[in-house]
Amino acid sequence: MWNDIEPRFNQSVAIKARKGHIYSPPATSDRVIVFLNTQNRVNGNVRWSVNNVSFNIPHTPYLIALKENLLHTFSQTPPPEGYDFKNYDIFARQNNTNATTSDAIYRLQLNSTVDIILQNANTMNPNNSETHPWHLHGHDFWVLGYGKGKFDPINDPKNYNLVDPIMKNTVPVHPLGWTALRFKADNPGAWAFHCHIESHFFMGMGVVFEEGIERVGKLPSSIMGCGETKHLLKP
Protein backbone atom coordinates (compact mmCIF):
# COMPACT_ATOMS: atom_id res chain seq x y z
CA MET A 1 0.00 0.00 0.00
CA TRP A 2 1.42 3.36 -1.05
CA ASN A 3 1.97 5.76 1.86
CA ASP A 4 3.37 9.18 1.02
CA ILE A 5 2.45 10.96 4.25
CA GLU A 6 6.06 11.43 5.37
CA PRO A 7 7.40 12.91 2.09
CA ARG A 8 4.36 15.21 1.81
CA PHE A 9 4.89 16.42 5.37
CA ASN A 10 8.59 17.02 4.73
CA GLN A 11 7.79 18.90 1.54
CA SER A 12 5.39 21.18 3.41
CA VAL A 13 7.96 21.91 6.11
CA ALA A 14 10.63 22.70 3.50
CA ILE A 15 8.61 25.38 1.69
CA LYS A 16 9.71 28.89 2.65
CA ALA A 17 9.25 32.34 1.14
CA ARG A 18 11.54 33.07 -1.77
CA LYS A 19 14.37 35.51 -1.10
CA GLY A 20 13.29 38.95 -2.24
CA HIS A 21 9.63 38.10 -1.68
CA ILE A 22 9.57 37.83 2.09
CA TYR A 23 6.75 39.65 3.87
CA SER A 24 7.35 39.31 7.57
CA PRO A 25 4.36 38.39 9.73
CA PRO A 26 3.43 40.31 12.88
CA ALA A 27 5.57 39.07 15.76
CA THR A 28 2.55 38.25 17.92
CA SER A 29 -1.16 37.66 17.49
CA ASP A 30 -4.22 39.16 19.17
CA ARG A 31 -6.24 35.96 19.16
CA VAL A 32 -5.65 32.21 18.86
CA ILE A 33 -8.36 29.85 17.59
CA VAL A 34 -7.83 26.08 17.53
CA PHE A 35 -9.85 23.99 15.05
CA LEU A 36 -10.03 20.25 15.77
CA ASN A 37 -10.93 18.39 12.54
CA THR A 38 -13.04 15.30 13.22
CA GLN A 39 -15.39 12.91 11.51
CA ASN A 40 -18.74 12.57 13.27
CA ARG A 41 -22.22 11.20 13.09
CA VAL A 42 -25.12 13.63 13.23
CA ASN A 43 -28.61 12.14 13.25
CA GLY A 44 -27.13 8.90 11.97
CA ASN A 45 -25.31 10.52 9.04
CA VAL A 46 -21.54 10.82 8.62
CA ARG A 47 -20.44 14.45 8.83
CA TRP A 48 -17.20 16.37 9.27
CA SER A 49 -16.89 18.79 12.16
CA VAL A 50 -14.75 21.55 13.61
CA ASN A 51 -14.56 21.51 17.40
CA ASN A 52 -17.46 19.05 17.40
CA VAL A 53 -19.67 21.43 15.40
CA SER A 54 -20.67 20.51 11.86
CA PHE A 55 -21.17 23.62 9.74
CA ASN A 56 -24.46 24.26 7.96
CA ILE A 57 -24.70 26.89 5.22
CA PRO A 58 -27.77 29.09 5.78
CA HIS A 59 -30.18 30.05 3.01
CA THR A 60 -29.61 33.77 3.56
CA PRO A 61 -26.07 34.91 2.63
CA TYR A 62 -24.09 36.12 5.63
CA LEU A 63 -22.94 39.38 4.07
CA ILE A 64 -26.50 40.48 3.31
CA ALA A 65 -27.82 39.23 6.64
CA LEU A 66 -25.19 41.26 8.50
CA LYS A 67 -25.63 44.43 6.45
CA GLU A 68 -29.44 44.32 6.45
CA ASN A 69 -29.70 43.28 10.11
CA LEU A 70 -31.30 39.92 9.33
CA LEU A 71 -29.53 38.38 12.30
CA HIS A 72 -32.35 35.93 12.98
CA THR A 73 -31.32 34.02 9.84
CA PHE A 74 -28.29 32.41 11.51
CA SER A 75 -27.27 31.43 15.03
CA GLN A 76 -25.93 34.20 17.26
CA THR A 77 -24.31 31.76 19.70
CA PRO A 78 -20.52 32.11 19.33
CA PRO A 79 -18.92 28.90 18.00
CA PRO A 80 -16.20 27.20 20.09
CA GLU A 81 -12.60 28.44 19.78
CA GLY A 82 -11.05 25.20 20.95
CA TYR A 83 -11.72 21.66 22.11
CA ASP A 84 -11.18 19.49 25.19
CA PHE A 85 -7.41 19.48 24.75
CA LYS A 86 -6.72 17.55 27.94
CA ASN A 87 -9.09 14.64 27.38
CA TYR A 88 -9.51 14.26 23.61
CA ASP A 89 -7.21 11.57 22.20
CA ILE A 90 -6.49 12.47 18.57
CA PHE A 91 -4.90 9.06 17.94
CA ALA A 92 -7.89 6.96 19.03
CA ARG A 93 -10.94 5.98 17.02
CA GLN A 94 -13.79 8.05 18.40
CA ASN A 95 -17.50 7.36 18.18
CA ASN A 96 -18.17 11.11 17.94
CA THR A 97 -21.91 10.64 18.06
CA ASN A 98 -22.54 13.85 19.98
CA ALA A 99 -21.67 16.46 17.35
CA THR A 100 -24.01 19.37 16.81
CA THR A 101 -24.73 21.48 13.74
CA SER A 102 -24.56 25.25 13.55
CA ASP A 103 -24.38 28.17 11.13
CA ALA A 104 -22.79 30.54 13.67
CA ILE A 105 -19.78 32.62 12.63
CA TYR A 106 -16.55 33.87 14.19
CA ARG A 107 -16.53 37.65 14.70
CA LEU A 108 -13.03 39.12 14.32
CA GLN A 109 -11.82 42.59 15.23
CA LEU A 110 -10.93 44.50 12.06
CA ASN A 111 -7.15 44.75 11.53
CA SER A 112 -6.44 42.29 14.33
CA THR A 113 -3.89 39.51 13.93
CA VAL A 114 -5.33 36.02 14.25
CA ASP A 115 -3.60 32.66 14.70
CA ILE A 116 -5.39 29.54 13.50
CA ILE A 117 -4.25 26.09 14.62
CA LEU A 118 -5.60 23.27 12.47
CA GLN A 119 -5.48 20.05 14.48
CA ASN A 120 -6.10 16.75 12.72
CA ALA A 121 -7.32 13.56 14.39
CA ASN A 122 -8.28 9.96 13.75
CA THR A 123 -11.53 9.42 11.87
CA MET A 124 -14.26 7.01 12.96
CA ASN A 125 -12.29 4.25 11.22
CA PRO A 126 -9.42 2.59 13.11
CA ASN A 127 -5.90 3.83 12.31
CA ASN A 128 -7.14 6.37 9.79
CA SER A 129 -6.58 10.10 9.51
CA GLU A 130 -7.01 12.10 6.32
CA THR A 131 -5.25 15.08 4.78
CA HIS A 132 -7.41 18.20 4.63
CA PRO A 133 -6.46 21.17 2.38
CA TRP A 134 -7.86 24.27 4.09
CA HIS A 135 -8.62 27.37 2.02
CA LEU A 136 -9.27 30.91 3.29
CA HIS A 137 -11.33 33.36 1.25
CA GLY A 138 -10.48 37.06 1.17
CA HIS A 139 -6.97 36.81 2.66
CA ASP A 140 -3.53 35.31 2.40
CA PHE A 141 -1.94 33.90 5.54
CA TRP A 142 1.54 33.10 6.78
CA VAL A 143 2.27 29.42 7.35
CA LEU A 144 4.10 29.46 10.68
CA GLY A 145 4.66 25.76 11.09
CA TYR A 146 3.63 22.14 10.87
CA GLY A 147 3.85 19.40 13.44
CA LYS A 148 3.07 15.78 14.18
CA GLY A 149 0.71 14.67 16.90
CA LYS A 150 -1.15 17.02 19.23
CA PHE A 151 -0.30 20.72 19.10
CA ASP A 152 1.39 21.95 22.28
CA PRO A 153 0.19 25.53 22.93
CA ILE A 154 3.11 26.22 25.28
CA ASN A 155 6.10 24.83 23.41
CA ASP A 156 5.19 24.60 19.71
CA PRO A 157 4.79 28.38 19.19
CA LYS A 158 8.43 28.78 20.25
CA ASN A 159 9.39 27.09 16.97
CA TYR A 160 7.20 29.17 14.66
CA ASN A 161 8.92 30.43 11.52
CA LEU A 162 8.69 34.21 11.80
CA VAL A 163 11.67 34.82 9.50
CA ASP A 164 10.67 33.61 6.04
CA PRO A 165 7.23 31.93 6.19
CA ILE A 166 5.46 31.50 2.88
CA MET A 167 2.17 33.32 2.30
CA LYS A 168 -0.67 31.23 0.87
CA ASN A 169 -4.43 30.93 0.93
CA THR A 170 -4.58 27.11 0.90
CA VAL A 171 -2.61 24.79 3.15
CA PRO A 172 -2.74 21.12 4.17
CA VAL A 173 -3.17 19.74 7.63
CA HIS A 174 -1.52 16.33 7.50
CA PRO A 175 -2.84 13.10 9.07
CA LEU A 176 -2.57 13.15 12.87
CA GLY A 177 -0.75 16.46 12.70
CA TRP A 178 -1.25 20.19 12.99
CA THR A 179 -0.70 23.34 10.94
CA ALA A 180 -0.30 26.86 12.35
CA LEU A 181 -1.37 29.97 10.39
CA ARG A 182 -1.38 33.73 11.03
CA PHE A 183 -3.35 36.35 9.12
CA LYS A 184 -4.46 39.96 9.36
CA ALA A 185 -8.22 40.42 9.52
CA ASP A 186 -8.00 43.48 7.29
CA ASN A 187 -10.59 42.81 4.58
CA PRO A 188 -14.12 43.86 5.61
CA GLY A 189 -16.71 41.20 4.87
CA ALA A 190 -17.78 37.65 5.62
CA TRP A 191 -15.24 35.04 4.54
CA ALA A 192 -15.36 31.25 4.40
CA PHE A 193 -12.51 29.09 5.67
CA HIS A 194 -13.01 25.45 4.78
CA CYS A 195 -11.62 22.14 3.65
CA HIS A 196 -11.19 22.39 -0.12
CA ILE A 197 -12.38 18.85 -0.65
CA GLU A 198 -15.87 19.95 -1.64
CA SER A 199 -17.65 16.98 -0.14
CA HIS A 200 -15.94 17.61 3.20
CA PHE A 201 -17.04 21.26 3.18
CA PHE A 202 -20.65 20.42 2.40
CA MET A 203 -20.50 17.72 5.08
CA GLY A 204 -19.59 20.36 7.65
CA MET A 205 -15.82 21.00 7.63
CA GLY A 206 -15.80 24.77 7.47
CA VAL A 207 -16.31 28.05 9.31
CA VAL A 208 -16.98 31.69 8.43
CA PHE A 209 -15.14 34.78 9.69
CA GLU A 210 -16.73 38.23 9.87
CA GLU A 211 -14.66 41.38 10.17
CA GLY A 212 -15.38 45.09 9.78
CA ILE A 213 -18.82 44.59 8.29
CA GLU A 214 -19.61 48.24 9.05
CA ARG A 215 -16.95 49.20 6.49
CA VAL A 216 -18.70 47.36 3.66
CA GLY A 217 -20.55 49.75 1.34
CA LYS A 218 -24.17 49.56 0.27
CA LEU A 219 -24.94 46.25 -1.39
CA PRO A 220 -26.57 46.31 -4.85
CA SER A 221 -30.14 45.04 -4.96
CA SER A 222 -29.19 42.81 -7.90
CA ILE A 223 -27.46 40.37 -5.52
CA MET A 224 -30.60 39.86 -3.45
CA GLY A 225 -32.99 36.95 -3.83
CA CYS A 226 -31.70 34.12 -1.65
CA GLY A 227 -33.31 33.19 1.63
CA GLU A 228 -34.93 36.15 3.35
CA THR A 229 -33.47 38.71 0.94
CA LYS A 230 -36.23 38.27 -1.64
CA HIS A 231 -38.04 41.41 -0.46
CA LEU A 232 -34.84 43.41 -1.08
CA LEU A 233 -34.66 42.39 -4.74
CA LYS A 234 -35.51 45.24 -7.11
CA PRO A 235 -35.77 44.92 -10.90
mmCIF file of C-alpha atoms in Angstrom:
data_model
loop_
_atom_site.group_PDB
_atom_site.id
_atom_site.type_symbol
_atom_site.label_atom_id
_atom_site.label_comp_id
_atom_site.label_asym_id
_atom_site.label_seq_id
_atom_site.Cartn_x
_atom_site.Cartn_y
_atom_site.Cartn_z
ATOM 1 C CA MET A 1 0.000 0.000 0.000
ATOM 2 C CA TRP A 2 1.418 3.356 -1.050
ATOM 3 C CA ASN A 3 1.974 5.757 1.858
ATOM 4 C CA ASP A 4 3.373 9.179 1.016
ATOM 5 C CA ILE A 5 2.452 10.956 4.252
ATOM 6 C CA GLU A 6 6.062 11.434 5.373
ATOM 7 C CA PRO A 7 7.399 12.911 2.088
ATOM 8 C CA ARG A 8 4.363 15.206 1.810
ATOM 9 C CA PHE A 9 4.886 16.417 5.368
ATOM 10 C CA ASN A 10 8.592 17.016 4.731
ATOM 11 C CA GLN A 11 7.792 18.901 1.538
ATOM 12 C CA SER A 12 5.392 21.175 3.412
ATOM 13 C CA VAL A 13 7.960 21.915 6.112
ATOM 14 C CA ALA A 14 10.632 22.704 3.500
ATOM 15 C CA ILE A 15 8.611 25.379 1.691
ATOM 16 C CA LYS A 16 9.707 28.894 2.650
ATOM 17 C CA ALA A 17 9.245 32.337 1.141
ATOM 18 C CA ARG A 18 11.538 33.072 -1.771
ATOM 19 C CA LYS A 19 14.368 35.510 -1.104
ATOM 20 C CA GLY A 20 13.289 38.952 -2.241
ATOM 21 C CA HIS A 21 9.632 38.096 -1.685
ATOM 22 C CA ILE A 22 9.570 37.833 2.087
ATOM 23 C CA TYR A 23 6.751 39.650 3.871
ATOM 24 C CA SER A 24 7.354 39.305 7.572
ATOM 25 C CA PRO A 25 4.362 38.394 9.731
ATOM 26 C CA PRO A 26 3.429 40.308 12.877
ATOM 27 C CA ALA A 27 5.569 39.067 15.760
ATOM 28 C CA THR A 28 2.546 38.255 17.916
ATOM 29 C CA SER A 29 -1.164 37.661 17.489
ATOM 30 C CA ASP A 30 -4.216 39.158 19.168
ATOM 31 C CA ARG A 31 -6.237 35.955 19.164
ATOM 32 C CA VAL A 32 -5.648 32.211 18.858
ATOM 33 C CA ILE A 33 -8.355 29.849 17.586
ATOM 34 C CA VAL A 34 -7.835 26.082 17.526
ATOM 35 C CA PHE A 35 -9.855 23.987 15.054
ATOM 36 C CA LEU A 36 -10.031 20.250 15.766
ATOM 37 C CA ASN A 37 -10.926 18.388 12.542
ATOM 38 C CA THR A 38 -13.036 15.301 13.219
ATOM 39 C CA GLN A 39 -15.393 12.905 11.513
ATOM 40 C CA ASN A 40 -18.736 12.573 13.270
ATOM 41 C CA ARG A 41 -22.222 11.195 13.091
ATOM 42 C CA VAL A 42 -25.117 13.630 13.233
ATOM 43 C CA ASN A 43 -28.610 12.142 13.247
ATOM 44 C CA GLY A 44 -27.133 8.897 11.968
ATOM 45 C CA ASN A 45 -25.313 10.517 9.036
ATOM 46 C CA VAL A 46 -21.543 10.816 8.619
ATOM 47 C CA ARG A 47 -20.436 14.448 8.832
ATOM 48 C CA TRP A 48 -17.201 16.373 9.272
ATOM 49 C CA SER A 49 -16.886 18.793 12.159
ATOM 50 C CA VAL A 50 -14.749 21.553 13.612
ATOM 51 C CA ASN A 51 -14.556 21.505 17.405
ATOM 52 C CA ASN A 52 -17.460 19.050 17.399
ATOM 53 C CA VAL A 53 -19.665 21.432 15.402
ATOM 54 C CA SER A 54 -20.675 20.509 11.860
ATOM 55 C CA PHE A 55 -21.169 23.621 9.740
ATOM 56 C CA ASN A 56 -24.465 24.256 7.958
ATOM 57 C CA ILE A 57 -24.697 26.886 5.224
ATOM 58 C CA PRO A 58 -27.774 29.090 5.783
ATOM 59 C CA HIS A 59 -30.178 30.047 3.006
ATOM 60 C CA THR A 60 -29.615 33.772 3.557
ATOM 61 C CA PRO A 61 -26.068 34.913 2.630
ATOM 62 C CA TYR A 62 -24.090 36.117 5.633
ATOM 63 C CA LEU A 63 -22.944 39.384 4.071
ATOM 64 C CA ILE A 64 -26.497 40.480 3.310
ATOM 65 C CA ALA A 65 -27.816 39.228 6.640
ATOM 66 C CA LEU A 66 -25.193 41.256 8.499
ATOM 67 C CA LYS A 67 -25.632 44.430 6.448
ATOM 68 C CA GLU A 68 -29.443 44.317 6.447
ATOM 69 C CA ASN A 69 -29.704 43.284 10.113
ATOM 70 C CA LEU A 70 -31.300 39.921 9.334
ATOM 71 C CA LEU A 71 -29.530 38.381 12.299
ATOM 72 C CA HIS A 72 -32.346 35.927 12.976
ATOM 73 C CA THR A 73 -31.324 34.016 9.837
ATOM 74 C CA PHE A 74 -28.288 32.412 11.506
ATOM 75 C CA SER A 75 -27.266 31.433 15.026
ATOM 76 C CA GLN A 76 -25.928 34.203 17.255
ATOM 77 C CA THR A 77 -24.312 31.762 19.699
ATOM 78 C CA PRO A 78 -20.517 32.109 19.328
ATOM 79 C CA PRO A 79 -18.917 28.902 17.999
ATOM 80 C CA PRO A 80 -16.198 27.204 20.088
ATOM 81 C CA GLU A 81 -12.604 28.439 19.779
ATOM 82 C CA GLY A 82 -11.050 25.196 20.954
ATOM 83 C CA TYR A 83 -11.717 21.664 22.111
ATOM 84 C CA ASP A 84 -11.176 19.487 25.189
ATOM 85 C CA PHE A 85 -7.406 19.476 24.750
ATOM 86 C CA LYS A 86 -6.716 17.552 27.941
ATOM 87 C CA ASN A 87 -9.085 14.636 27.382
ATOM 88 C CA TYR A 88 -9.509 14.256 23.611
ATOM 89 C CA ASP A 89 -7.212 11.567 22.198
ATOM 90 C CA ILE A 90 -6.495 12.467 18.570
ATOM 91 C CA PHE A 91 -4.902 9.058 17.942
ATOM 92 C CA ALA A 92 -7.889 6.959 19.025
ATOM 93 C CA ARG A 93 -10.939 5.982 17.023
ATOM 94 C CA GLN A 94 -13.792 8.054 18.399
ATOM 95 C CA ASN A 95 -17.505 7.358 18.184
ATOM 96 C CA ASN A 96 -18.169 11.114 17.944
ATOM 97 C CA THR A 97 -21.914 10.637 18.062
ATOM 98 C CA ASN A 98 -22.541 13.848 19.982
ATOM 99 C CA ALA A 99 -21.671 16.456 17.351
ATOM 100 C CA THR A 100 -24.012 19.367 16.807
ATOM 101 C CA THR A 101 -24.734 21.479 13.737
ATOM 102 C CA SER A 102 -24.560 25.245 13.547
ATOM 103 C CA ASP A 103 -24.377 28.166 11.133
ATOM 104 C CA ALA A 104 -22.793 30.539 13.674
ATOM 105 C CA ILE A 105 -19.779 32.624 12.628
ATOM 106 C CA TYR A 106 -16.546 33.869 14.187
ATOM 107 C CA ARG A 107 -16.527 37.648 14.705
ATOM 108 C CA LEU A 108 -13.026 39.124 14.316
ATOM 109 C CA GLN A 109 -11.817 42.592 15.232
ATOM 110 C CA LEU A 110 -10.933 44.496 12.059
ATOM 111 C CA ASN A 111 -7.153 44.752 11.531
ATOM 112 C CA SER A 112 -6.442 42.294 14.334
ATOM 113 C CA THR A 113 -3.890 39.507 13.932
ATOM 114 C CA VAL A 114 -5.334 36.019 14.250
ATOM 115 C CA ASP A 115 -3.599 32.664 14.702
ATOM 116 C CA ILE A 116 -5.391 29.541 13.501
ATOM 117 C CA ILE A 117 -4.249 26.092 14.625
ATOM 118 C CA LEU A 118 -5.604 23.270 12.466
ATOM 119 C CA GLN A 119 -5.484 20.051 14.480
ATOM 120 C CA ASN A 120 -6.096 16.748 12.715
ATOM 121 C CA ALA A 121 -7.322 13.559 14.392
ATOM 122 C CA ASN A 122 -8.282 9.958 13.747
ATOM 123 C CA THR A 123 -11.532 9.419 11.866
ATOM 124 C CA MET A 124 -14.262 7.013 12.959
ATOM 125 C CA ASN A 125 -12.288 4.253 11.219
ATOM 126 C CA PRO A 126 -9.423 2.585 13.113
ATOM 127 C CA ASN A 127 -5.905 3.826 12.306
ATOM 128 C CA ASN A 128 -7.135 6.370 9.790
ATOM 129 C CA SER A 129 -6.577 10.097 9.511
ATOM 130 C CA GLU A 130 -7.013 12.097 6.316
ATOM 131 C CA THR A 131 -5.253 15.080 4.779
ATOM 132 C CA HIS A 132 -7.414 18.203 4.625
ATOM 133 C CA PRO A 133 -6.463 21.166 2.379
ATOM 134 C CA TRP A 134 -7.864 24.271 4.089
ATOM 135 C CA HIS A 135 -8.620 27.372 2.017
ATOM 136 C CA LEU A 136 -9.265 30.912 3.290
ATOM 137 C CA HIS A 137 -11.332 33.364 1.255
ATOM 138 C CA GLY A 138 -10.479 37.059 1.174
ATOM 139 C CA HIS A 139 -6.971 36.805 2.656
ATOM 140 C CA ASP A 140 -3.531 35.310 2.397
ATOM 141 C CA PHE A 141 -1.943 33.898 5.538
ATOM 142 C CA TRP A 142 1.539 33.098 6.777
ATOM 143 C CA VAL A 143 2.267 29.418 7.352
ATOM 144 C CA LEU A 144 4.102 29.462 10.676
ATOM 145 C CA GLY A 145 4.662 25.759 11.095
ATOM 146 C CA TYR A 146 3.631 22.138 10.873
ATOM 147 C CA GLY A 147 3.850 19.402 13.441
ATOM 148 C CA LYS A 148 3.073 15.779 14.177
ATOM 149 C CA GLY A 149 0.706 14.673 16.903
ATOM 150 C CA LYS A 150 -1.151 17.015 19.226
ATOM 151 C CA PHE A 151 -0.302 20.723 19.102
ATOM 152 C CA ASP A 152 1.391 21.950 22.282
ATOM 153 C CA PRO A 153 0.189 25.530 22.933
ATOM 154 C CA ILE A 154 3.109 26.220 25.283
ATOM 155 C CA ASN A 155 6.100 24.830 23.407
ATOM 156 C CA ASP A 156 5.194 24.604 19.706
ATOM 157 C CA PRO A 157 4.786 28.382 19.188
ATOM 158 C CA LYS A 158 8.425 28.778 20.249
ATOM 159 C CA ASN A 159 9.388 27.085 16.971
ATOM 160 C CA TYR A 160 7.201 29.166 14.657
ATOM 161 C CA ASN A 161 8.923 30.426 11.521
ATOM 162 C CA LEU A 162 8.685 34.215 11.804
ATOM 163 C CA VAL A 163 11.668 34.821 9.498
ATOM 164 C CA ASP A 164 10.672 33.611 6.036
ATOM 165 C CA PRO A 165 7.233 31.930 6.185
ATOM 166 C CA ILE A 166 5.459 31.503 2.883
ATOM 167 C CA MET A 167 2.167 33.317 2.296
ATOM 168 C CA LYS A 168 -0.672 31.226 0.868
ATOM 169 C CA ASN A 169 -4.429 30.931 0.926
ATOM 170 C CA THR A 170 -4.584 27.115 0.900
ATOM 171 C CA VAL A 171 -2.615 24.786 3.147
ATOM 172 C CA PRO A 172 -2.737 21.116 4.168
ATOM 173 C CA VAL A 173 -3.172 19.737 7.633
ATOM 174 C CA HIS A 174 -1.522 16.329 7.500
ATOM 175 C CA PRO A 175 -2.836 13.101 9.074
ATOM 176 C CA LEU A 176 -2.574 13.147 12.871
ATOM 177 C CA GLY A 177 -0.747 16.457 12.698
ATOM 178 C CA TRP A 178 -1.252 20.194 12.989
ATOM 179 C CA THR A 179 -0.696 23.338 10.936
ATOM 180 C CA ALA A 180 -0.301 26.864 12.351
ATOM 181 C CA LEU A 181 -1.372 29.971 10.393
ATOM 182 C CA ARG A 182 -1.376 33.728 11.028
ATOM 183 C CA PHE A 183 -3.349 36.354 9.125
ATOM 184 C CA LYS A 184 -4.463 39.958 9.362
ATOM 185 C CA ALA A 185 -8.219 40.416 9.524
ATOM 186 C CA ASP A 186 -7.998 43.476 7.289
ATOM 187 C CA ASN A 187 -10.586 42.807 4.583
ATOM 188 C CA PRO A 188 -14.116 43.856 5.607
ATOM 189 C CA GLY A 189 -16.706 41.202 4.870
ATOM 190 C CA ALA A 190 -17.775 37.647 5.625
ATOM 191 C CA TRP A 191 -15.241 35.038 4.539
ATOM 192 C CA ALA A 192 -15.363 31.255 4.397
ATOM 193 C CA PHE A 193 -12.508 29.094 5.672
ATOM 194 C CA HIS A 194 -13.011 25.455 4.781
ATOM 195 C CA CYS A 195 -11.615 22.143 3.645
ATOM 196 C CA HIS A 196 -11.191 22.394 -0.117
ATOM 197 C CA ILE A 197 -12.383 18.845 -0.652
ATOM 198 C CA GLU A 198 -15.867 19.955 -1.640
ATOM 199 C CA SER A 199 -17.651 16.977 -0.141
ATOM 200 C CA HIS A 200 -15.941 17.614 3.199
ATOM 201 C CA PHE A 201 -17.040 21.259 3.175
ATOM 202 C CA PHE A 202 -20.652 20.417 2.398
ATOM 203 C CA MET A 203 -20.501 17.724 5.081
ATOM 204 C CA GLY A 204 -19.591 20.359 7.655
ATOM 205 C CA MET A 205 -15.824 21.003 7.634
ATOM 206 C CA GLY A 206 -15.796 24.766 7.467
ATOM 207 C CA VAL A 207 -16.310 28.049 9.307
ATOM 208 C CA VAL A 208 -16.985 31.691 8.425
ATOM 209 C CA PHE A 209 -15.138 34.777 9.692
ATOM 210 C CA GLU A 210 -16.732 38.231 9.865
ATOM 211 C CA GLU A 211 -14.660 41.381 10.168
ATOM 212 C CA GLY A 212 -15.379 45.088 9.777
ATOM 213 C CA ILE A 213 -18.816 44.587 8.290
ATOM 214 C CA GLU A 214 -19.607 48.243 9.048
ATOM 215 C CA ARG A 215 -16.950 49.203 6.487
ATOM 216 C CA VAL A 216 -18.701 47.365 3.661
ATOM 217 C CA GLY A 217 -20.551 49.748 1.337
ATOM 218 C CA LYS A 218 -24.174 49.563 0.265
ATOM 219 C CA LEU A 219 -24.942 46.250 -1.387
ATOM 220 C CA PRO A 220 -26.575 46.308 -4.846
ATOM 221 C CA SER A 221 -30.141 45.036 -4.959
ATOM 222 C CA SER A 222 -29.187 42.808 -7.895
ATOM 223 C CA ILE A 223 -27.463 40.366 -5.521
ATOM 224 C CA MET A 224 -30.605 39.856 -3.449
ATOM 225 C CA GLY A 225 -32.987 36.951 -3.833
ATOM 226 C CA CYS A 226 -31.695 34.115 -1.651
ATOM 227 C CA GLY A 227 -33.307 33.190 1.633
ATOM 228 C CA GLU A 228 -34.934 36.149 3.351
ATOM 229 C CA THR A 229 -33.467 38.710 0.941
ATOM 230 C CA LYS A 230 -36.226 38.273 -1.645
ATOM 231 C CA HIS A 231 -38.039 41.405 -0.464
ATOM 232 C CA LEU A 232 -34.839 43.407 -1.084
ATOM 233 C CA LEU A 233 -34.663 42.388 -4.743
ATOM 234 C CA LYS A 234 -35.507 45.235 -7.108
ATOM 235 C CA PRO A 235 -35.766 44.922 -10.901
#
